[in-house]
Amino acid sequence: MSQSTITPPGPRPSAAAPETGSPLGNGLKQRHLSMIALGGVIGAGLFVGSGAGIAAAGPSIVLAYAVSGLLVMFVMRMLGEMSAANPASGSFSVHAERAIGPWAGFTAGWMFWTLLCVGVAIEAIGAAHIMTGWFPGTPSWLWVLVFMALFCGSNLGAVRNFGEFEFWFAALKIGAIALFLGLGVLAVLGLLPGTSSPGAANLAHTGGFLPHGVDGLLVGVLASVVAYGGLETVTIAAAESDDPVRGVARAVRTTMWRIAVVYVGSMLVIVTLLPWNDPAVTGRGPYAATLDHLGIPAAGQIMNVVILAALLSAMNANIYGSSRMAHSLVSRGQGPRALGKVSGGVPRRAVLASCGFGFVTVLLSYWYPDTLFAWLLNMVGGVILVVWGFIAVSQFVLRRRLDREAPQKLTVRMWGFPYLTWVALAGVAGVLVLMAAGEDTRTQVLFTGGLTVALAATGYLMQRRAAPRS
């Protein structure tokens, strides 16, 4: 495989064709992409992490998820516009390179790779915790090893293996959330046997809709932003599908109703059926607590199965996404050439490197939970917001080029351009400011800022070195 070098900044064809001659396979079908898009919005952060958001914001968590969901819709629409015009396994990293310069593609790409690899570790630890609860006496490290080996092996095979795993994981998650919403709506309406409608009583319970004021709402917004991470993987996967443009367009166009129904809808059901300060919301998790309230037998174990599926799905997707991002960076001369080899349509060395980094991170969590692992968690705490910032700036630049040079490639268009692009960029900056102002999140902003500066400086020096001398 030929290795490219970092090209100097300057005019470049914004309407470039999709990656041609790519050695990657195209084994993902439309059914895979559809389920990846649907399932990707349902993660462990929703099932578990939303409890802390409810405790902080009370019933206004519905508004918090709606506000942050609107920001995510804008980001996905911008990303979809660029990815439909130029499908690439590097997704936003490629777009940032085209729009801003190679240093930006380098920074966004390797930041996202680090985030996904650390995510693999977090999900493996979470999944192992569930398994040790089911099988007392078994060591946690054994389950981590089993899951790492399973998904590393599946990603070393043909890309359709990844697609099939995600298809069935997504089917389980979608079925679970659909059943939850169905039962919840029936209970809210008083149509579920054995229950009576609570009306709006819990929405005004103990402090009203905003029990902790605007400060609580802002904490809820921060908590909800984290839960939305991972939607970007569908634009990476689309590059290995049989019809990338149609796949991206379909996935992006369904983002709005998926966010509205899954996130905002389920939060509304939970805070309508349960008092927001019920200890079970944070103790057992909001979904398990709601099912218990409805008298569903073995609600806790049911939710453990669903959460396990969400964790394993995220592991699988993160290994896939990180390996494709690494491959894209290397193929553009922005990473170690040793990772660039592709065989059978799969960048196996990039898969192994991503799994290796993830497994080392798991070991750090056992050896140095309060130092190195905590440092890694803080370092990636705000990465997704920085990536969203790159997406917004890239879309602003590339949209103007496409309007001028190849408007026929705009099969997906950002709404209200350029005004909503500016709104999205301001929203990202606003969330970062909120994080910097909060005592619990300020460290994450500082560590993420340090990582951003270090990668940007490295990328810029590489760009200068690769620039032709006059």
Short mmCIF file of C-alpha atoms in Angstrom, two decimals:
data_model
loop_
_atom_site.label_atom_id
_atom_site.label_comp_id
_atom_site.label_asym_id
_atom_site.label_seq_id
_atom_site.Cartn_x
_atom_site.Cartn_y
_atom_site.Cartn_z
CA MET A 1 0.00 0.00 0.00
CA SER A 2 1.48 3.31 -1.00
CA GLN A 3 2.08 5.85 1.74
CA SER A 4 1.09 9.46 1.26
CA THR A 5 2.71 12.36 3.03
CA ILE A 6 1.12 15.29 4.74
CA THR A 7 0.33 17.87 2.13
CA PRO A 8 0.71 21.57 2.80
CA PRO A 9 -2.36 23.66 3.55
CA GLY A 10 -3.96 25.62 0.79
CA PRO A 11 -6.62 25.14 -1.84
CA ARG A 12 -7.64 21.54 -2.18
CA PRO A 13 -10.57 20.00 -4.00
CA SER A 14 -13.39 20.14 -1.47
CA ALA A 15 -15.61 18.17 -3.77
CA ALA A 16 -13.19 15.33 -4.01
CA ALA A 17 -14.60 11.95 -4.79
CA PRO A 18 -14.94 9.27 -2.15
CA GLU A 19 -11.78 7.44 -1.30
CA THR A 20 -10.79 5.58 -4.43
CA GLY A 21 -8.60 2.54 -4.54
CA SER A 22 -9.12 2.02 -0.82
CA PRO A 23 -7.98 -1.47 0.23
CA LEU A 24 -10.72 -1.63 2.85
CA GLY A 25 -13.64 -3.96 2.22
CA ASN A 26 -17.26 -3.01 1.60
CA GLY A 27 -18.99 -5.82 3.46
CA LEU A 28 -21.48 -3.66 5.36
CA LYS A 29 -25.01 -3.77 4.00
CA GLN A 30 -27.75 -1.18 4.36
CA ARG A 31 -29.41 -3.28 7.08
CA HIS A 32 -26.15 -3.15 9.04
CA LEU A 33 -25.87 0.63 8.70
CA SER A 34 -29.52 1.14 9.59
CA MET A 35 -29.18 -0.87 12.80
CA ILE A 36 -25.80 0.68 13.66
CA ALA A 37 -27.43 4.10 13.30
CA LEU A 38 -30.44 3.08 15.40
CA GLY A 39 -28.49 1.14 18.03
CA GLY A 40 -25.64 3.64 18.21
CA VAL A 41 -27.89 6.14 19.93
CA ILE A 42 -28.68 3.66 22.73
CA GLY A 43 -25.63 3.23 24.96
CA ALA A 44 -24.73 2.34 28.51
CA GLY A 45 -24.45 6.06 29.26
CA LEU A 46 -28.19 6.34 28.70
CA PHE A 47 -29.13 3.34 30.84
CA VAL A 48 -26.76 4.10 33.72
CA GLY A 49 -25.39 7.63 33.52
CA SER A 50 -28.76 9.32 33.14
CA GLY A 51 -29.48 8.65 36.82
CA ALA A 52 -26.92 11.25 37.90
CA GLY A 53 -28.43 13.74 35.46
CA ILE A 54 -31.91 13.20 36.89
CA ALA A 55 -30.59 13.66 40.44
CA ALA A 56 -28.99 16.97 39.45
CA ALA A 57 -31.68 18.44 37.19
CA GLY A 58 -34.87 16.81 38.45
CA PRO A 59 -37.74 16.79 35.93
CA SER A 60 -35.89 19.43 33.88
CA ILE A 61 -33.62 16.59 32.70
CA VAL A 62 -36.13 16.34 29.85
CA LEU A 63 -35.24 19.88 28.81
CA ALA A 64 -31.52 19.17 29.31
CA TYR A 65 -31.63 16.17 26.96
CA ALA A 66 -33.67 18.17 24.45
CA VAL A 67 -31.16 21.05 24.43
CA SER A 68 -28.08 18.83 24.14
CA GLY A 69 -29.95 16.61 21.66
CA LEU A 70 -30.55 19.63 19.44
CA LEU A 71 -26.82 20.34 19.47
CA VAL A 72 -26.10 16.72 18.53
CA MET A 73 -28.64 16.91 15.69
CA PHE A 74 -26.81 19.93 14.28
CA VAL A 75 -23.43 18.19 14.59
CA MET A 76 -24.67 15.01 12.92
CA ARG A 77 -26.33 16.98 10.15
CA MET A 78 -23.09 18.83 9.45
CA LEU A 79 -21.10 15.61 9.55
CA GLY A 80 -23.66 13.91 7.32
CA GLU A 81 -23.42 16.69 4.75
CA MET A 82 -19.65 16.31 4.50
CA SER A 83 -19.66 12.50 4.64
CA ALA A 84 -22.34 12.14 1.95
CA ALA A 85 -20.32 14.42 -0.33
CA ASN A 86 -17.04 12.65 0.48
CA PRO A 87 -17.39 9.26 2.23
CA ALA A 88 -14.13 8.36 3.98
CA SER A 89 -13.14 5.92 6.68
CA GLY A 90 -11.46 8.83 8.47
CA SER A 91 -14.76 10.76 8.52
CA PHE A 92 -14.36 14.11 10.31
CA SER A 93 -10.56 13.76 10.40
CA VAL A 94 -10.49 13.75 6.60
CA HIS A 95 -12.95 16.65 6.46
CA ALA A 96 -10.87 18.69 8.94
CA GLU A 97 -7.75 18.09 6.84
CA ARG A 98 -9.50 19.25 3.69
CA ALA A 99 -11.05 22.30 5.32
CA ILE A 100 -8.44 23.53 7.80
CA GLY A 101 -5.20 21.71 7.11
CA PRO A 102 -3.36 18.45 7.81
CA TRP A 103 -2.63 19.49 11.40
CA ALA A 104 -6.37 19.66 12.11
CA GLY A 105 -7.02 16.22 10.63
CA PHE A 106 -4.13 14.83 12.66
CA THR A 107 -5.40 16.41 15.89
CA ALA A 108 -9.07 15.42 15.51
CA GLY A 109 -8.20 11.89 14.35
CA TRP A 110 -5.76 10.93 17.07
CA MET A 111 -7.88 12.57 19.78
CA PHE A 112 -10.84 10.46 18.71
CA TRP A 113 -8.66 7.34 18.52
CA THR A 114 -7.51 7.90 22.11
CA LEU A 115 -11.10 8.46 23.24
CA LEU A 116 -12.30 5.22 21.64
CA CYS A 117 -9.44 3.14 23.04
CA VAL A 118 -10.02 4.43 26.57
CA GLY A 119 -13.72 3.78 25.99
CA VAL A 120 -12.92 0.13 25.19
CA ALA A 121 -11.31 -0.19 28.61
CA ILE A 122 -14.19 1.45 30.46
CA GLU A 123 -16.75 -0.75 28.73
CA ALA A 124 -14.72 -3.93 29.30
CA ILE A 125 -14.49 -3.15 33.02
CA GLY A 126 -18.22 -2.42 33.20
CA ALA A 127 -19.13 -5.64 31.39
CA ALA A 128 -16.81 -7.65 33.63
CA HIS A 129 -18.49 -6.15 36.71
CA ILE A 130 -21.88 -7.46 35.52
CA MET A 131 -20.44 -10.91 34.81
CA THR A 132 -18.81 -11.22 38.24
CA GLY A 133 -22.20 -10.41 39.74
CA TRP A 134 -23.73 -13.31 37.82
CA PHE A 135 -20.78 -15.64 38.46
CA PRO A 136 -19.46 -14.86 41.95
CA GLY A 137 -15.90 -15.94 42.57
CA THR A 138 -14.73 -15.47 38.99
CA PRO A 139 -11.99 -12.85 38.60
CA SER A 140 -12.86 -9.64 36.84
CA TRP A 141 -9.70 -9.76 34.71
CA LEU A 142 -10.80 -13.08 33.22
CA TRP A 143 -13.98 -11.55 31.79
CA VAL A 144 -12.05 -8.56 30.50
CA LEU A 145 -9.68 -10.93 28.73
CA VAL A 146 -12.57 -12.94 27.26
CA PHE A 147 -14.35 -9.86 25.91
CA MET A 148 -11.18 -8.27 24.56
CA ALA A 149 -10.23 -11.51 22.78
CA LEU A 150 -13.75 -11.97 21.40
CA PHE A 151 -14.09 -8.53 19.86
CA CYS A 152 -10.49 -8.23 18.79
CA GLY A 153 -10.94 -11.53 16.96
CA SER A 154 -14.20 -10.49 15.34
CA ASN A 155 -12.69 -7.21 14.12
CA LEU A 156 -9.67 -9.02 12.71
CA GLY A 157 -12.07 -10.89 10.43
CA ALA A 158 -14.12 -9.46 7.59
CA VAL A 159 -15.96 -6.22 8.26
CA ARG A 160 -19.27 -8.05 7.99
CA ASN A 161 -18.40 -9.69 11.35
CA PHE A 162 -18.49 -6.27 12.97
CA GLY A 163 -21.72 -5.50 11.13
CA GLU A 164 -23.42 -8.71 12.26
CA PHE A 165 -22.43 -8.25 15.91
CA GLU A 166 -23.73 -4.68 15.86
CA PHE A 167 -26.89 -5.71 14.03
CA TRP A 168 -27.94 -8.13 16.77
CA PHE A 169 -26.73 -5.96 19.65
CA ALA A 170 -28.72 -3.07 18.18
CA ALA A 171 -31.79 -5.28 17.74
CA LEU A 172 -31.68 -6.21 21.45
CA LYS A 173 -31.23 -2.61 22.59
CA ILE A 174 -33.94 -1.28 20.29
CA GLY A 175 -36.34 -4.01 21.40
CA ALA A 176 -35.64 -3.23 25.06
CA ILE A 177 -36.11 0.52 24.72
CA ALA A 178 -39.26 0.06 22.62
CA LEU A 179 -40.74 -2.26 25.27
CA PHE A 180 -39.76 0.18 28.03
CA LEU A 181 -41.36 3.12 26.23
CA GLY A 182 -44.48 1.12 25.41
CA LEU A 183 -45.00 0.04 29.02
CA GLY A 184 -44.15 3.51 30.28
CA VAL A 185 -46.62 5.30 28.03
CA LEU A 186 -49.38 2.85 29.00
CA ALA A 187 -48.61 3.47 32.69
CA VAL A 188 -48.58 7.26 32.22
CA LEU A 189 -52.00 7.02 30.58
CA GLY A 190 -53.27 4.68 33.29
CA LEU A 191 -53.84 1.86 30.81
CA LEU A 192 -51.34 -0.62 32.26
CA PRO A 193 -53.03 -3.20 34.51
CA GLY A 194 -52.22 -2.67 38.17
CA THR A 195 -51.14 0.97 37.76
CA SER A 196 -52.85 4.33 37.92
CA SER A 197 -51.83 7.42 36.02
CA PRO A 198 -49.62 9.77 38.11
CA GLY A 199 -50.62 12.72 35.97
CA ALA A 200 -48.19 15.62 36.32
CA ALA A 201 -47.71 15.15 40.08
CA ASN A 202 -44.10 13.94 39.87
CA LEU A 203 -43.16 16.74 37.48
CA ALA A 204 -43.98 19.24 40.23
CA HIS A 205 -42.72 17.03 43.07
CA THR A 206 -40.30 18.45 45.68
CA GLY A 207 -39.14 21.70 44.19
CA GLY A 208 -41.04 21.69 40.94
CA PHE A 209 -39.74 21.28 37.42
CA LEU A 210 -36.42 23.00 38.26
CA PRO A 211 -35.72 21.82 41.82
CA HIS A 212 -32.09 22.94 41.73
CA GLY A 213 -32.64 25.94 39.50
CA VAL A 214 -30.68 26.76 36.39
CA ASP A 215 -27.49 25.36 37.93
CA GLY A 216 -29.08 21.91 38.16
CA LEU A 217 -30.29 22.19 34.57
CA LEU A 218 -26.77 23.01 33.38
CA VAL A 219 -25.37 19.97 35.22
CA GLY A 220 -28.02 17.89 33.47
CA VAL A 221 -26.96 19.30 30.11
CA LEU A 222 -23.34 18.29 30.78
CA ALA A 223 -24.42 14.78 31.83
CA SER A 224 -26.58 14.36 28.73
CA VAL A 225 -23.87 15.49 26.31
CA VAL A 226 -21.69 12.56 27.40
CA ALA A 227 -24.50 10.09 26.71
CA TYR A 228 -24.73 11.17 23.06
CA GLY A 229 -21.11 10.29 22.21
CA GLY A 230 -20.62 7.51 19.65
CA LEU A 231 -23.08 8.56 16.98
CA GLU A 232 -20.15 9.53 14.73
CA THR A 233 -19.18 5.88 14.15
CA VAL A 234 -21.93 5.41 11.56
CA THR A 235 -20.19 7.86 9.19
CA ILE A 236 -16.96 5.87 9.57
CA ALA A 237 -18.76 2.59 8.90
CA ALA A 238 -20.57 3.99 5.86
CA ALA A 239 -17.27 4.16 3.95
CA GLU A 240 -17.19 0.33 3.99
CA SER A 241 -20.77 -0.14 2.85
CA ASP A 242 -22.04 -1.01 -0.60
CA ASP A 243 -23.63 2.46 -0.98
CA PRO A 244 -21.86 5.00 1.28
CA VAL A 245 -23.75 8.10 0.15
CA ARG A 246 -27.22 6.61 0.61
CA GLY A 247 -26.23 4.98 3.89
CA VAL A 248 -24.96 8.23 5.41
CA ALA A 249 -27.94 10.20 4.16
CA ARG A 250 -30.45 7.74 5.61
CA ALA A 251 -28.67 7.50 8.97
CA VAL A 252 -28.39 11.27 9.39
CA ARG A 253 -31.97 11.98 8.34
CA THR A 254 -33.32 9.68 11.05
CA THR A 255 -31.18 11.21 13.81
CA MET A 256 -33.85 13.70 14.86
CA TRP A 257 -36.63 11.23 15.65
CA ARG A 258 -34.20 8.75 17.20
CA ILE A 259 -32.95 11.34 19.68
CA ALA A 260 -36.45 12.67 20.36
CA VAL A 261 -37.97 9.24 20.99
CA VAL A 262 -35.13 7.36 22.69
CA TYR A 263 -33.56 10.05 24.86
CA VAL A 264 -36.11 12.79 25.44
CA GLY A 265 -39.06 10.37 25.37
CA SER A 266 -37.59 7.93 27.88
CA MET A 267 -36.51 10.73 30.25
CA LEU A 268 -40.07 12.11 30.16
CA VAL A 269 -41.51 8.69 30.96
CA ILE A 270 -39.11 8.17 33.90
CA VAL A 271 -39.63 11.53 35.63
CA THR A 272 -43.40 11.32 35.06
CA LEU A 273 -43.68 7.88 36.68
CA LEU A 274 -41.12 8.32 39.50
CA PRO A 275 -40.25 11.15 41.89
CA TRP A 276 -36.96 12.54 40.64
CA ASN A 277 -35.34 12.20 44.09
CA ASP A 278 -36.28 8.53 44.55
CA PRO A 279 -33.04 6.87 45.82
CA ALA A 280 -33.63 3.95 43.43
CA VAL A 281 -33.09 6.26 40.43
CA THR A 282 -29.39 6.55 41.21
CA GLY A 283 -29.05 3.34 43.22
CA ARG A 284 -30.56 0.85 40.77
CA GLY A 285 -30.55 3.06 37.69
CA PRO A 286 -33.52 4.99 36.30
CA TYR A 287 -34.70 2.27 33.91
CA ALA A 288 -34.53 -0.59 36.42
CA ALA A 289 -36.20 1.63 39.04
CA THR A 290 -39.04 2.42 36.63
CA LEU A 291 -39.55 -1.24 35.73
CA ASP A 292 -39.59 -2.11 39.44
CA HIS A 293 -42.20 0.59 40.00
CA LEU A 294 -44.33 -0.97 37.25
CA GLY A 295 -44.06 -4.37 38.92
CA ILE A 296 -42.03 -6.02 36.17
CA PRO A 297 -40.49 -9.24 37.62
CA ALA A 298 -36.68 -9.39 37.76
CA ALA A 299 -36.40 -5.81 36.44
CA GLY A 300 -32.84 -5.44 37.70
CA GLN A 301 -31.59 -8.56 35.91
CA ILE A 302 -33.44 -7.62 32.73
CA MET A 303 -31.69 -4.26 32.72
CA ASN A 304 -28.34 -5.94 33.46
CA VAL A 305 -28.76 -7.99 30.28
CA VAL A 306 -29.57 -4.87 28.27
CA ILE A 307 -26.71 -2.88 29.82
CA LEU A 308 -24.31 -5.75 29.11
CA ALA A 309 -25.43 -5.72 25.46
CA ALA A 310 -24.93 -1.94 25.35
CA LEU A 311 -21.42 -2.23 26.83
CA LEU A 312 -20.36 -5.03 24.49
CA SER A 313 -21.85 -3.19 21.53
CA ALA A 314 -19.84 -0.08 22.46
CA MET A 315 -16.68 -2.18 22.83
CA ASN A 316 -17.18 -3.68 19.39
CA ALA A 317 -17.93 -0.31 17.79
CA ASN A 318 -15.01 1.43 19.51
CA ILE A 319 -12.50 -1.19 18.37
CA TYR A 320 -13.86 -0.90 14.84
CA GLY A 321 -13.96 2.90 14.82
CA SER A 322 -10.50 3.33 16.35
CA SER A 323 -8.88 0.89 13.92
CA ARG A 324 -10.45 2.61 10.89
CA MET A 325 -9.48 6.04 12.16
CA ALA A 326 -5.90 4.85 12.72
CA HIS A 327 -5.81 3.31 9.24
CA SER A 328 -7.08 6.52 7.65
CA LEU A 329 -4.50 8.63 9.49
CA VAL A 330 -1.65 6.29 8.53
CA SER A 331 -2.75 6.16 4.89
CA ARG A 332 -2.50 9.97 4.85
CA GLY A 333 1.02 9.92 6.29
CA GLN A 334 -0.11 10.97 9.77
CA GLY A 335 0.86 7.90 11.77
CA PRO A 336 3.27 4.95 12.03
CA ARG A 337 3.56 3.26 8.66
CA ALA A 338 3.68 -0.14 10.33
CA LEU A 339 -0.05 0.18 11.02
CA GLY A 340 -0.91 0.76 7.39
CA LYS A 341 -0.91 -2.83 6.13
CA VAL A 342 -4.33 -4.12 5.01
CA SER A 343 -5.10 -7.76 4.31
CA GLY A 344 -8.42 -9.21 3.32
CA GLY A 345 -9.93 -5.73 3.36
CA VAL A 346 -9.15 -5.33 7.09
CA PRO A 347 -6.44 -3.10 8.67
CA ARG A 348 -5.42 -5.87 11.05
CA ARG A 349 -2.38 -4.15 12.50
CA ALA A 350 -4.48 -1.10 13.32
CA VAL A 351 -7.04 -3.39 14.98
CA LEU A 352 -4.31 -5.00 17.09
CA ALA A 353 -2.84 -1.62 18.02
CA SER A 354 -6.24 -0.29 19.08
CA CYS A 355 -7.01 -3.43 21.11
CA GLY A 356 -3.53 -3.35 22.62
CA PHE A 357 -3.90 0.23 23.79
CA GLY A 358 -7.34 -0.61 25.18
CA PHE A 359 -6.01 -3.63 27.07
CA VAL A 360 -3.11 -1.64 28.52
CA THR A 361 -5.65 0.93 29.68
CA VAL A 362 -7.57 -1.85 31.44
CA LEU A 363 -4.38 -2.88 33.25
CA LEU A 364 -3.77 0.74 34.27
CA SER A 365 -7.24 0.81 35.82
CA TYR A 366 -6.22 -2.10 38.08
CA TRP A 367 -2.67 -1.00 38.83
CA TYR A 368 -3.10 2.78 39.11
CA PRO A 369 -6.86 3.52 39.47
CA ASP A 370 -6.29 6.86 41.23
CA THR A 371 -3.36 8.11 39.16
CA LEU A 372 -2.70 7.00 35.57
CA PHE A 373 -6.20 5.71 34.85
CA ALA A 374 -7.80 8.79 36.39
CA TRP A 375 -5.42 10.91 34.30
CA LEU A 376 -6.54 9.11 31.13
CA LEU A 377 -10.22 9.56 32.01
CA ASN A 378 -9.70 13.27 32.58
CA MET A 379 -7.68 13.60 29.39
CA VAL A 380 -10.54 12.32 27.20
CA GLY A 381 -13.33 13.97 29.21
CA GLY A 382 -13.93 16.80 26.74
CA VAL A 383 -12.56 15.20 23.57
CA ILE A 384 -15.95 14.73 21.93
CA LEU A 385 -16.65 18.46 22.27
CA VAL A 386 -13.34 19.34 20.61
CA VAL A 387 -14.18 16.91 17.78
CA TRP A 388 -17.60 18.53 17.39
CA GLY A 389 -15.85 21.90 17.17
CA PHE A 390 -13.66 20.63 14.32
CA ILE A 391 -16.77 19.27 12.59
CA ALA A 392 -18.53 22.65 12.75
CA VAL A 393 -15.56 24.64 11.45
CA SER A 394 -14.90 22.07 8.70
CA GLN A 395 -18.53 22.11 7.54
CA PHE A 396 -18.54 25.91 7.42
CA VAL A 397 -15.48 25.95 5.15
CA LEU A 398 -16.34 22.94 2.95
CA ARG A 399 -19.97 23.96 2.43
CA ARG A 400 -18.87 27.21 0.84
CA ARG A 401 -16.49 25.31 -1.45
CA LEU A 402 -19.14 22.78 -2.43
CA ASP A 403 -21.70 25.49 -3.14
CA ARG A 404 -19.16 27.06 -5.47
CA GLU A 405 -17.53 23.99 -7.07
CA ALA A 406 -19.84 20.95 -6.86
CA PRO A 407 -23.33 21.72 -5.52
CA GLN A 408 -24.63 18.43 -6.94
CA LYS A 409 -22.75 16.61 -4.16
CA LEU A 410 -24.89 18.24 -1.48
CA THR A 411 -27.33 15.35 -1.16
CA VAL A 412 -27.56 16.13 2.56
CA ARG A 413 -27.66 19.79 3.55
CA MET A 414 -27.15 21.46 6.90
CA TRP A 415 -30.28 23.31 7.95
CA GLY A 416 -30.17 27.12 8.02
CA PHE A 417 -26.58 27.38 6.83
CA PRO A 418 -24.53 29.30 7.95
CA TYR A 419 -26.57 30.50 10.93
CA LEU A 420 -27.19 27.12 12.58
CA THR A 421 -23.55 26.18 12.02
CA TRP A 422 -22.61 29.20 14.10
CA VAL A 423 -25.23 28.23 16.69
CA ALA A 424 -23.73 24.74 16.92
CA LEU A 425 -20.20 26.12 17.29
CA ALA A 426 -21.40 28.51 20.01
CA GLY A 427 -23.16 25.60 21.73
CA VAL A 428 -19.96 23.54 21.80
CA ALA A 429 -18.01 26.50 23.18
CA GLY A 430 -20.73 27.11 25.75
CA VAL A 431 -20.60 23.53 27.05
CA LEU A 432 -16.81 23.74 27.35
CA VAL A 433 -17.16 26.99 29.32
CA LEU A 434 -19.67 25.30 31.64
CA MET A 435 -17.24 22.43 32.15
CA ALA A 436 -14.42 24.85 32.92
CA ALA A 437 -16.63 26.61 35.47
CA GLY A 438 -17.60 23.42 37.30
CA GLU A 439 -15.35 22.07 40.04
CA ASP A 440 -15.97 18.45 39.03
CA THR A 441 -15.32 18.99 35.32
CA ARG A 442 -12.66 21.72 35.26
CA THR A 443 -9.86 19.16 35.43
CA GLN A 444 -11.24 17.40 32.35
CA VAL A 445 -11.16 20.63 30.36
CA LEU A 446 -7.56 21.31 31.39
CA PHE A 447 -6.37 17.79 30.56
CA THR A 448 -8.29 17.70 27.28
CA GLY A 449 -6.89 21.13 26.42
CA GLY A 450 -3.38 19.86 27.07
CA LEU A 451 -3.93 16.86 24.79
CA THR A 452 -5.37 19.12 22.08
CA VAL A 453 -2.45 21.52 22.21
CA ALA A 454 0.13 18.70 22.20
CA LEU A 455 -1.44 16.97 19.18
CA ALA A 456 -2.03 20.22 17.31
CA ALA A 457 1.62 21.25 17.82
CA THR A 458 2.83 17.84 16.66
CA GLY A 459 0.57 17.92 13.62
CA TYR A 460 1.65 21.44 12.72
CA LEU A 461 5.34 20.54 12.94
CA MET A 462 4.73 17.49 10.72
CA GLN A 463 2.84 19.67 8.27
CA ARG A 464 5.67 22.21 8.12
CA ARG A 465 8.23 19.44 7.62
CA ALA A 466 6.22 17.93 4.76
CA ALA A 467 5.60 21.27 3.01
CA PRO A 468 7.59 21.69 -0.24
CA ARG A 469 10.43 24.14 0.06
CA SER A 470 10.27 27.13 -2.23
#
